[in-house]
Structure formats: structure tokens, C-alpha cells
Coordinates of C-alpha atoms in Angstrom, one line a residue:
M250 CA 12.3 -35.2 21.3
T251 CA 9.6 -32.6 22.1
R252 CA 6.2 -32.4 20.5
I253 CA 5.7 -28.7 19.7
L254 CA 2.6 -26.8 18.6
M255 CA 3.7 -23.8 16.6
V256 CA 1.5 -20.9 15.7
G257 CA 2.8 -18.5 13.0
M258 CA 2.4 -16.6 9.8
A259 CA 2.5 -17.7 6.1
P260 CA 3.6 -18.1 3.4
L261 CA 7.0 -19.5 4.3
P262 CA 10.2 -19.1 2.2
F263 CA 10.0 -22.6 0.5
E264 CA 6.5 -21.8 -0.9
K265 CA 6.2 -20.2 -4.3
E266 CA 3.7 -17.5 -3.5
R267 CA 3.7 -14.0 -4.9
K268 CA 5.2 -12.4 -1.7
I269 CA 7.1 -13.3 1.4
Y270 CA 6.8 -11.0 4.3
G271 CA 8.9 -10.7 7.4
P272 CA 6.5 -12.6 9.7
G273 CA 6.7 -15.6 7.4
L274 CA 10.5 -15.4 7.4
R275 CA 10.5 -15.3 11.2
T276 CA 8.2 -18.2 11.5
W277 CA 10.4 -20.3 9.3
Q278 CA 13.6 -19.2 11.2
L279 CA 12.2 -20.6 14.5
T280 CA 10.5 -23.6 12.9
K281 CA 13.7 -24.6 11.1
A282 CA 15.7 -24.4 14.3
L283 CA 13.4 -26.7 16.1
L284 CA 13.2 -29.2 13.2
E285 CA 17.0 -29.3 13.1
E286 CA 16.9 -30.4 16.8
G287 CA 14.7 -33.4 15.8
H288 CA 11.5 -32.2 17.4
E289 CA 8.1 -33.1 16.1
V290 CA 6.2 -29.9 15.0
L291 CA 2.6 -29.1 14.1
L292 CA 2.7 -25.7 12.5
I293 CA -0.5 -23.7 12.1
C294 CA -0.2 -20.5 10.2
Y295 CA -2.4 -17.6 9.3
G296 CA -2.1 -16.9 5.5
I297 CA -1.5 -13.2 4.9
P298 CA -4.1 -12.5 2.2
S299 CA -2.1 -10.1 0.0
A300 CA 0.8 -12.7 -0.3
Y301 CA -1.4 -15.2 -2.2
E302 CA -2.3 -14.8 -5.9
K303 CA -5.5 -16.8 -5.6
G304 CA -6.4 -16.0 -2.0
V305 CA -6.0 -18.0 1.2
L306 CA -7.5 -21.5 1.1
S307 CA -7.4 -23.3 4.5
R308 CA -5.4 -26.4 3.7
E309 CA -2.5 -28.6 4.6
V310 CA 0.7 -27.7 2.7
E311 CA 3.3 -30.3 1.7
S312 CA 6.1 -30.1 4.2
P313 CA 9.9 -30.1 3.5
A314 CA 10.5 -32.3 6.6
K315 CA 8.9 -35.5 7.8
E316 CA 8.8 -34.2 11.4
L317 CA 6.7 -31.2 10.3
R318 CA 2.9 -31.1 9.6
Y319 CA 2.1 -27.7 8.2
L320 CA -1.4 -26.1 8.0
V321 CA -2.3 -22.7 6.5
L322 CA -5.6 -21.2 7.6
N323 CA -7.7 -18.2 6.6
H324 CA -8.8 -15.6 9.1
E325 CA -12.1 -17.3 10.1
K326 CA -10.4 -20.6 10.9
Y327 CA -7.5 -19.0 12.6
E328 CA -9.7 -17.0 14.9
D329 CA -11.7 -20.1 15.8
G330 CA -10.3 -21.0 19.2
Q331 CA -12.3 -24.2 19.6
Y332 CA -11.0 -25.4 16.2
L333 CA -7.4 -24.7 17.0
A334 CA -7.7 -26.2 20.5
G335 CA -9.1 -29.3 18.9
L336 CA -6.1 -29.6 16.6
A337 CA -3.8 -29.1 19.6
R338 CA -5.5 -31.8 21.6
Q339 CA -5.3 -34.3 18.8
F340 CA -1.5 -33.5 18.5
S341 CA -1.0 -33.5 22.3
P342 CA 1.9 -31.1 22.4
D343 CA 4.5 -30.7 25.2
C344 CA 4.7 -27.0 24.6
M345 CA 3.7 -24.1 22.3
V346 CA 5.8 -21.7 20.3
A347 CA 4.0 -18.7 18.8
V348 CA 5.8 -16.4 16.3
T349 CA 5.0 -12.7 15.8
L350 CA 2.2 -10.6 17.4
Y351 CA -1.0 -12.0 15.9
P352 CA -0.1 -15.7 16.4
C353 CA 1.1 -14.9 19.9
Y354 CA -2.2 -13.3 20.7
V355 CA -4.1 -16.3 19.2
A356 CA -2.0 -18.7 21.2
A357 CA -2.4 -16.7 24.4
R358 CA -6.2 -16.9 24.1
L359 CA -6.2 -20.7 23.7
E360 CA -7.4 -22.5 26.8
L361 CA -4.3 -24.7 26.9
D362 CA -2.0 -25.3 29.9
E363 CA 1.2 -26.1 28.0
P364 CA 4.2 -23.8 28.4
L365 CA 4.1 -21.0 25.8
W366 CA 7.1 -19.3 24.2
A367 CA 6.0 -16.0 22.6
D368 CA 8.3 -14.5 19.9
L369 CA 7.6 -10.7 19.9
F370 CA 8.9 -9.9 16.4
G371 CA 9.6 -6.2 16.9
H372 CA 8.1 -3.8 19.4
V373 CA 4.4 -3.7 18.6
L374 CA 3.6 -0.5 20.6
G375 CA 6.3 1.3 18.6
E376 CA 4.7 -0.1 15.4
A377 CA 1.3 1.2 16.7
Q378 CA 2.8 4.7 17.1
A379 CA 4.3 4.6 13.6
R380 CA 0.9 3.6 12.1
A381 CA -0.9 6.2 14.1
S382 CA 1.5 8.8 12.8
V383 CA 1.1 7.8 9.1
Y384 CA -2.7 7.5 9.3
K385 CA -3.1 10.4 11.8
D386 CA -5.4 8.2 14.0
D387 CA -4.6 7.3 17.6
S388 CA -7.6 5.0 17.7
L389 CA -5.3 2.3 16.3
L390 CA -3.3 2.2 19.5
F391 CA -5.8 0.2 21.6
H392 CA -5.8 -2.8 19.1
Y393 CA -2.1 -3.3 19.5
W394 CA -2.0 -2.6 23.2
N395 CA -4.8 -5.1 23.9
Q396 CA -3.0 -7.9 22.0
E397 CA 0.4 -7.1 23.5
M398 CA -0.9 -7.1 27.1
R399 CA -2.7 -10.4 26.7
I400 CA 0.5 -12.0 25.5
I401 CA 2.6 -10.4 28.2
D402 CA 0.2 -11.7 30.8
R403 CA 0.0 -15.3 29.6
A404 CA 3.3 -16.4 28.0
D405 CA 6.0 -18.2 30.0
V406 CA 9.0 -16.9 28.1
F407 CA 9.6 -14.4 25.3
S408 CA 12.0 -13.7 22.5
C409 CA 12.8 -10.4 20.8
V410 CA 14.7 -9.2 17.7
S411 CA 17.1 -7.0 19.6
Q412 CA 18.6 -6.6 23.0
R413 CA 16.9 -3.2 23.1
Q414 CA 13.5 -4.9 22.6
V415 CA 14.3 -7.3 25.4
Y416 CA 14.6 -4.4 27.8
A417 CA 11.3 -2.9 26.6
T418 CA 9.6 -6.3 27.1
I419 CA 11.0 -6.5 30.6
G420 CA 9.4 -3.1 31.3
E421 CA 6.0 -4.4 30.1
L422 CA 6.3 -7.5 32.3
G423 CA 6.9 -5.2 35.3
L424 CA 3.8 -3.2 34.4
V425 CA 1.5 -6.2 34.6
G426 CA 3.1 -7.5 37.9
R427 CA 5.2 -10.3 36.5
L428 CA 8.5 -9.0 38.0
N429 CA 7.6 -10.5 41.4
R430 CA 9.1 -12.7 44.1
H431 CA 8.4 -15.8 42.2
T432 CA 10.3 -14.7 39.1
A433 CA 13.3 -13.1 40.7
G434 CA 16.3 -14.4 38.8
Y435 CA 14.2 -16.0 36.1
R436 CA 15.2 -15.1 32.5
F437 CA 11.9 -14.0 31.0
A438 CA 13.2 -12.6 27.7
H439 CA 15.9 -13.6 25.2
C440 CA 17.3 -11.9 22.1
I441 CA 16.9 -13.9 18.9
P442 CA 18.2 -11.7 16.1
I443 CA 16.9 -12.0 12.6
S444 CA 18.7 -14.8 10.7
I445 CA 19.7 -15.6 7.2
P446 CA 16.3 -16.9 6.0
T447 CA 17.3 -19.6 3.5
E448 CA 20.4 -21.1 1.9
K449 CA 22.1 -18.9 -0.6
K450 CA 20.9 -19.4 -4.2
E451 CA 22.9 -19.2 -7.3
H452 CA 22.4 -16.4 -9.9
D453 CA 20.1 -18.2 -12.3
L454 CA 18.3 -15.5 -14.2
Q455 CA 19.3 -12.1 -15.8
V456 CA 16.8 -9.6 -14.4
L457 CA 18.4 -6.2 -14.7
R458 CA 21.7 -5.8 -16.5
G459 CA 21.2 -5.5 -20.2
R460 CA 17.5 -5.0 -19.7
D461 CA 16.6 -2.1 -17.4
V462 CA 20.1 -0.9 -16.8
S463 CA 23.4 -1.2 -18.6
E464 CA 26.5 -3.0 -17.3
D465 CA 28.2 0.2 -16.2
H466 CA 25.3 1.8 -14.3
F467 CA 25.6 2.1 -10.5
V468 CA 22.5 0.2 -9.2
I469 CA 21.1 1.0 -5.8
L470 CA 18.5 -1.6 -4.7
W471 CA 15.5 -1.5 -2.5
S472 CA 13.8 -4.8 -1.8
G473 CA 10.6 -5.5 0.1
G474 CA 7.7 -3.5 1.5
Y475 CA 7.4 0.2 2.1
N476 CA 6.1 0.2 5.7
T477 CA 5.2 3.0 8.1
W478 CA 8.8 3.4 9.2
T479 CA 10.1 4.1 5.7
D480 CA 11.5 7.6 5.2
V481 CA 10.7 7.9 1.5
D482 CA 11.1 11.7 1.5
T483 CA 14.7 11.5 2.6
L484 CA 15.3 8.7 0.2
F485 CA 13.9 10.6 -2.8
V486 CA 15.7 13.9 -2.1
A487 CA 19.1 12.1 -1.6
L488 CA 18.7 10.0 -4.8
E489 CA 17.5 12.9 -7.0
E490 CA 20.4 15.2 -5.8
A491 CA 22.9 12.4 -6.3
M492 CA 21.5 11.8 -9.8
K493 CA 22.1 15.4 -10.7
V494 CA 25.8 14.9 -10.1
D495 CA 26.3 11.3 -11.4
G496 CA 24.4 10.2 -14.5
Q497 CA 25.3 6.6 -13.9
I498 CA 23.2 6.2 -10.8
R499 CA 20.0 4.1 -11.1
F500 CA 17.5 3.2 -8.3
V501 CA 15.8 -0.2 -8.6
S502 CA 12.9 -1.2 -6.3
T503 CA 11.4 -4.7 -5.9
G504 CA 8.4 -4.6 -3.5
G505 CA 5.7 -2.1 -2.8
E506 CA 2.8 -1.3 -0.5
I507 CA 1.7 -3.7 2.3
P508 CA -2.1 -3.6 2.1
E509 CA -2.6 -5.1 5.6
L510 CA -0.3 -2.5 7.2
D511 CA 0.5 0.5 5.1
D512 CA -1.1 1.5 1.8
Q513 CA 0.1 5.1 1.7
T514 CA 3.9 5.3 1.9
Y515 CA 4.6 3.6 -1.4
G516 CA 2.0 5.7 -3.2
H517 CA 3.6 8.8 -1.8
F518 CA 7.0 7.7 -3.1
Q519 CA 5.6 7.1 -6.6
E520 CA 4.1 10.6 -6.6
L521 CA 7.5 12.1 -5.8
I522 CA 9.1 10.2 -8.6
Q523 CA 6.5 11.1 -11.2
D524 CA 7.4 14.8 -10.8
S525 CA 11.1 14.3 -11.0
P526 CA 13.2 15.2 -14.1
F527 CA 15.0 11.9 -13.4
S528 CA 11.9 9.7 -13.2
D529 CA 13.3 7.4 -15.9
R530 CA 16.2 6.5 -13.5
F531 CA 13.8 5.2 -10.9
I532 CA 13.0 1.7 -11.9
L533 CA 10.0 0.4 -9.8
K534 CA 9.5 -3.3 -10.5
G535 CA 6.8 -3.8 -7.9
W536 CA 6.5 -7.2 -6.2
V537 CA 8.5 -9.7 -8.2
K538 CA 8.3 -13.5 -7.9
T539 CA 9.9 -14.8 -4.7
E540 CA 12.1 -17.2 -6.6
E541 CA 13.6 -14.4 -8.7
V542 CA 14.4 -11.8 -5.9
H543 CA 17.9 -13.1 -5.2
N544 CA 19.0 -12.4 -8.8
Y545 CA 18.5 -8.6 -8.1
Y546 CA 21.0 -8.9 -5.3
Y547 CA 23.6 -10.3 -7.7
E548 CA 23.0 -7.6 -10.2
S549 CA 23.0 -4.6 -7.9
D550 CA 25.9 -2.6 -6.4
L551 CA 24.4 -1.4 -3.2
G552 CA 21.4 -2.2 -1.0
I553 CA 19.7 0.8 0.6
N554 CA 17.6 0.9 3.8
I555 CA 15.9 4.1 4.9
D556 CA 14.3 4.3 8.3
R557 CA 12.6 7.1 10.2
D558 CA 14.1 7.9 13.6
I559 CA 11.2 6.3 15.7
Y560 CA 10.9 3.8 18.4
E561 CA 9.6 1.0 16.2
V562 CA 12.9 1.1 14.3
E563 CA 15.2 1.7 17.3
L564 CA 13.8 -1.4 19.1
G565 CA 13.6 -3.6 16.0
S566 CA 15.7 -5.0 13.1
K567 CA 15.7 -5.5 9.4
N568 CA 15.2 -8.8 7.4
R569 CA 16.3 -7.1 4.1
I570 CA 19.7 -6.1 5.6
V571 CA 20.6 -9.6 6.8
E572 CA 19.5 -11.1 3.4
W573 CA 21.6 -8.6 1.5
M574 CA 24.6 -9.5 3.7
N575 CA 24.1 -13.2 3.0
Y576 CA 24.5 -12.5 -0.7
G577 CA 27.4 -10.1 -0.3
L578 CA 25.5 -7.1 -1.3
P579 CA 26.9 -4.0 0.5
V580 CA 24.5 -2.2 2.7
L581 CA 23.9 1.6 3.2
S582 CA 21.4 2.3 6.0
S583 CA 20.2 5.0 8.4
R584 CA 21.8 4.4 11.7
V585 CA 18.8 3.7 13.9
C586 CA 18.3 0.0 14.7
E587 CA 20.7 -2.2 16.7
L588 CA 21.7 -4.2 13.5
T589 CA 23.1 -1.1 11.8
E590 CA 25.4 -0.4 14.8
I591 CA 26.7 -4.0 14.5
L592 CA 27.3 -3.4 10.7
E593 CA 29.2 -0.2 11.4
E594 CA 31.2 -1.8 14.3
H595 CA 32.5 -4.6 12.0
G596 CA 33.1 -2.4 8.9
A597 CA 30.5 -4.6 7.1
G598 CA 28.2 -1.8 5.9
F599 CA 27.7 2.0 5.7
T600 CA 25.4 4.2 7.7
Y601 CA 24.2 7.8 7.8
P602 CA 22.2 9.9 10.3
P603 CA 18.5 9.3 9.9
G604 CA 16.6 12.1 8.1
D605 CA 19.9 13.7 6.7
A606 CA 19.4 13.7 3.0
E607 CA 22.5 15.8 2.4
T608 CA 24.8 13.2 4.1
L609 CA 23.0 10.4 2.4
K610 CA 23.6 12.0 -1.0
D611 CA 27.3 12.4 -0.2
K612 CA 27.6 8.8 0.9
I613 CA 25.9 7.5 -2.3
L614 CA 28.2 9.6 -4.5
Q615 CA 31.3 8.5 -2.6
L616 CA 30.4 4.8 -2.8
A617 CA 29.5 5.1 -6.5
Q618 CA 33.2 6.1 -7.1
D619 CA 34.6 3.2 -5.0
R620 CA 33.1 0.0 -6.3
E621 CA 36.1 -2.1 -5.3
G622 CA 35.8 -0.9 -1.7
L623 CA 32.1 -1.7 -1.9
R624 CA 32.8 -5.3 -2.9
E625 CA 35.2 -5.7 0.0
A626 CA 32.5 -4.4 2.4
G627 CA 30.0 -6.8 0.9
A628 CA 32.4 -9.7 1.5
R629 CA 32.8 -8.7 5.1
G630 CA 29.1 -8.5 5.5
A631 CA 28.7 -12.0 4.1
R632 CA 31.3 -13.4 6.6
L633 CA 29.6 -11.6 9.4
A634 CA 26.2 -12.9 8.5
A635 CA 27.5 -16.5 8.4
Q636 CA 29.1 -16.0 11.8
L637 CA 26.3 -14.2 13.7
F638 CA 23.1 -14.6 11.8
S639 CA 22.7 -18.3 10.9
V640 CA 19.6 -20.0 12.2
K641 CA 21.7 -22.0 14.6
A642 CA 23.6 -19.1 15.9
T643 CA 20.5 -17.0 16.6
T644 CA 18.3 -19.6 18.2
T645 CA 20.4 -21.1 21.1
A646 CA 17.9 -19.9 23.8
L647 CA 14.9 -21.3 22.0
R648 CA 16.5 -24.7 21.3
E649 CA 17.6 -25.1 25.0
W650 CA 14.1 -24.3 26.3
A651 CA 12.4 -26.6 23.8
A652 CA 14.5 -29.5 24.9
H653 CA 12.9 -29.1 28.4
P654 CA 10.0 -26.7 28.2
Q655 CA 8.8 -25.3 31.6
P656 CA 6.2 -22.8 32.6
A657 CA 7.3 -19.5 34.2
P658 CA 7.7 -19.6 38.0
D659 CA 4.7 -17.4 38.5
R660 CA 2.3 -19.6 36.6
G661 CA -0.7 -20.3 38.8
Q662 CA 0.6 -18.0 41.5
E663 CA -1.5 -15.1 42.9
R664 CA 0.0 -11.8 41.7
A665 CA -0.1 -9.1 44.4
L666 CA -0.1 -6.4 41.8
D667 CA -3.3 -7.8 40.4
Q668 CA -4.9 -7.4 43.8
S669 CA -3.4 -4.0 44.3
R670 CA -4.5 -2.9 40.8
E671 CA -8.1 -4.0 41.4
E672 CA -8.1 -2.4 44.8
A673 CA -6.8 0.8 43.2
F674 CA -9.6 0.7 40.6
R675 CA -12.1 0.2 43.4
N676 CA -10.6 3.2 45.4
L677 CA -10.7 5.3 42.2
E678 CA -14.4 4.5 41.8
K679 CA -15.0 5.6 45.4
I680 CA -13.1 8.8 44.8
V681 CA -15.1 9.5 41.6
Q682 CA -18.4 8.7 43.5
R683 CA -17.4 11.0 46.4
Q684 CA -16.6 13.8 43.9
K685 CA -20.1 13.4 42.4
E686 CA -21.7 13.5 45.9
M687 CA -19.7 16.7 46.8
I688 CA -20.8 18.4 43.5
A689 CA -24.4 17.4 44.3
E690 CA -24.1 18.8 47.8
R691 CA -22.6 22.0 46.5
D692 CA -25.4 22.4 44.0
A693 CA -28.0 21.8 46.7
R694 CA -26.5 24.5 49.0
I695 CA -26.5 27.0 46.1
R696 CA -30.2 26.3 45.4
D697 CA -31.0 26.7 49.1
L698 CA -29.1 30.1 49.2
E699 CA -30.9 31.3 46.1
M700 CA -34.2 30.4 47.7
V701 CA -33.4 32.2 50.9
F702 CA -32.2 35.3 49.0
H703 CA -35.4 35.4 46.8
R704 CA -37.5 35.4 50.0
S705 CA -35.5 38.1 51.8
P706 CA -36.3 41.9 51.8
L707 CA -32.9 42.5 50.2
Y708 CA -34.1 40.7 47.1
R709 CA -37.1 43.0 46.8
I710 CA -34.9 46.1 47.3
Y711 CA -32.5 44.6 44.6
G712 CA -35.4 44.2 42.2
F713 CA -36.6 47.8 42.8
L714 CA -33.1 49.3 42.3
N715 CA -32.6 47.2 39.2
L716 CA -35.9 48.5 37.7
A717 CA -35.0 52.1 38.5
R718 CA -31.6 51.7 36.9
K719 CA -33.2 50.5 33.7
K720 CA -35.7 53.5 33.6
V721 CA -32.8 55.9 34.0
L722 CA -30.9 54.3 31.2
R723 CA -33.9 54.5 28.9
K724 CA -34.4 58.2 29.6
G725 CA -30.6 58.9 29.1

């Protein structure tokens, strides 16, 4: 048994808070895997403010497992390195596991020597680009870059949500000098796909049929946040055009804006809907209670996921897709992330080219007329999710490492690239200084030449001729 200090994000799926975000689902995925192996875990989480109805109170939360002690902290406590280090020393862990960017950054700054597994839940520099695009502000980039580079420099091993992100992470490791002679042959990064977050729940509450929609309506469901990667313009155009053709189509949305990340995309989508002649067919439920969300899966015909064609999506994955698959809800998604290619390969879902509203409209109309085929695709999706995306199936690498945690081979070793980089910075400073000196020398020579010229007979002749020219111009 290993004593593991985990640093993550809250709330977790077993808590009855108003929202559950992806970082909380990811934290529980890795925590659950380690608990199932019998390890003793101290889990310290940052409570995402907008997920809590009454705000975040730093406290210990009742745990679903005797091997788990679970603390939720507010921002002030979570940022207190001395406080966290004190909790860690009391626990005396054998290793640390940090889940998602912010907790990984917090763990990387702790002055602890235990081996650190850093789960990079999506490519953060791609996310930074997406946010900068939405907010039209590149000043956001440094915040993400700074956190990512600190993690890349400190952690001993990494996990990512896709194989594509694994390769991106290897590139970052090379840039900071960690692909060196000490780590040749060492497996730095592993793919841990998103998993089915919880056990499948029964349909226990009527939430749509007979209330917002009739039994024969074709219900297209969106669930979760509208983040910077969401292509709401393509979504709206395709839905509105499909509704012109098929009066049975209804769009239902559970979720909304994410105050900590994106407070613009959902509002823009609402504005588009307000001006539509079919606005009454867009049913926006907002954020619904966590314990009720699964009922919407049972009462919908199709789950829809709309991504922009950007690096954040291409290197990442989608919690909502895996959750829909778990409940047998057929999926229609833009073909951007690795997960959508897996769906298409196994015939377990439907895709369309990103940004192509015309093709998306055609797909919606086609699927609305083939509900039996949809149900069969949903069943294939459920089987695929059970096979590939269970907690156990996705976390093999983490469970093997946690049984015998070790630091990376370059821990404590001098990195030649660090020396070369510092030497390069010093050389660059010398070059800049020399350029300044050359400019100063040039300016001094110009001043000397001007002084010589002003003292020479030629300057007096030049002055006389210039004065004569002005007199001629005045007379002319």
C-alpha cells in the first residue's frame, strides 16, 4: 500500500453541489483508481467557486471510502504553500499525484521531495490560445505558460487525455532540457483517456417528455458548459435550418456559462436564439441539479457536441461524449478530437467536418428520420465505453507507477540545457550591450563631424548661399 497525497479540483461527482465541472470528474477518475488499488489517499481540492450554491467553505468532506481523507479549500488556503506542506508532512506521503493544471502548479511549487505525477488534463497552451481568441487579449497567454512550464520542469511523470497531447507534452519537455542523457528510454508521458465518471444511474425522474417536449419530438441534447472551444454559430445555423425542414426537432440544453473561464460564448448563443423565429424550440434549462442530469440522457434522442477547429480541441477530449456513451445516448460531434475518430472508427457515433453548418444540418435531418439506427449506434457506444473507458481500463499506467513511485532519472541531475540557456542569455545581454555601445560611438562620430563642419569655411559659404537663395525666392 502507498500513501498518496493528491491535489485536485472540487466538487466531485458524489457531492450534491449545483455543478460538476470536468476537472472534478478528472480528479475523481484518478482518485477512484488509486482507492480501488487499496492505497491510502489524502485528497486536497480547490473548490471551484461557481459550482457551490453557498460559496466555498474550507472544510473536510465526508468520504465515500475509509482509505480517503478529503479536504476542500478556498483559494486563500489552497494558495498557502506552508499550510499545504504542513498537511503533507503530517500525512507523510510516499508520492504526490496532482490532477489538472492549477493543482499541478500548486503541487510543483510545494517544497516537497516526493515523486510527483502531474495529470495535464488537456493542452493548456491550446486553451490559452482559445481564450485569447474569444477575449481578444494575448496578455492571458503568460499566465498559462508560466504555470505549464513550472509543472514541466518539476514533475517526474505526466498523464494526458489523448495520445496527441502526449506528443505535445514530450515537445515541451524537450524545450526545458528534460530529454537528456539521463532520461533516454524513460517513459515520461502516458495517455489516460477520460473515463466513465460514475456508475450508471436509473431513470428516476421525468424531466422533459410530457413537460417541455412531447413524446414524438426529436430531442437533441447539449449538456455542460459553453467554453471557448464551443462553435455556437455553427450549432445555431444548423439547428435553425434543420427546424425549417422538420417541425419535430427540439434542442435542449442543460448547462451554461463557466464564470471562471468563459462568460461570453453562452450569452452570444442566447442572443442568436432570441432573434430566431424558432426560439420556442430551443429549450435552455441552464445548470440543472447534478443528481438530475442523467434523466435528460434517457429522454433525449441525440447528444450533440460542437467544437471549433483549434489546437485545444485537437489535443484534448470530451467528458460529455463519454458520459453520453455510458448511457447509450447516440453522439453527433464535429470531427476534431481524438475521441471522435475512435467513435467513427467503431461505428459508435456520428461526425461532421468542423464549421460546416450545411453538413451538420443534413446529418441532423438524416438521423431524425432513422431513430432505430440511432438506438443501435447508442448501444454500440455503450459497449465501447464499457470496454475502453472504464476507470480501470484508462488508468493502468498510473496504478502501476503508484505501486512503486519513483522520481524521474534526471531528478537532482545538472541539466546541460539550463547551463547553455543561461550562457545564451548572458551572450544575448553582451550583444545588446555591444549594440548600445556601437550606437553611442556612431552618435559621437556624427557630433564630431557636425562640429568640424560648422567650423570650416565651407559651412560659412553654405550659409551665405542659403541666405541668398531665400532672398531670391522672396523677390520671385
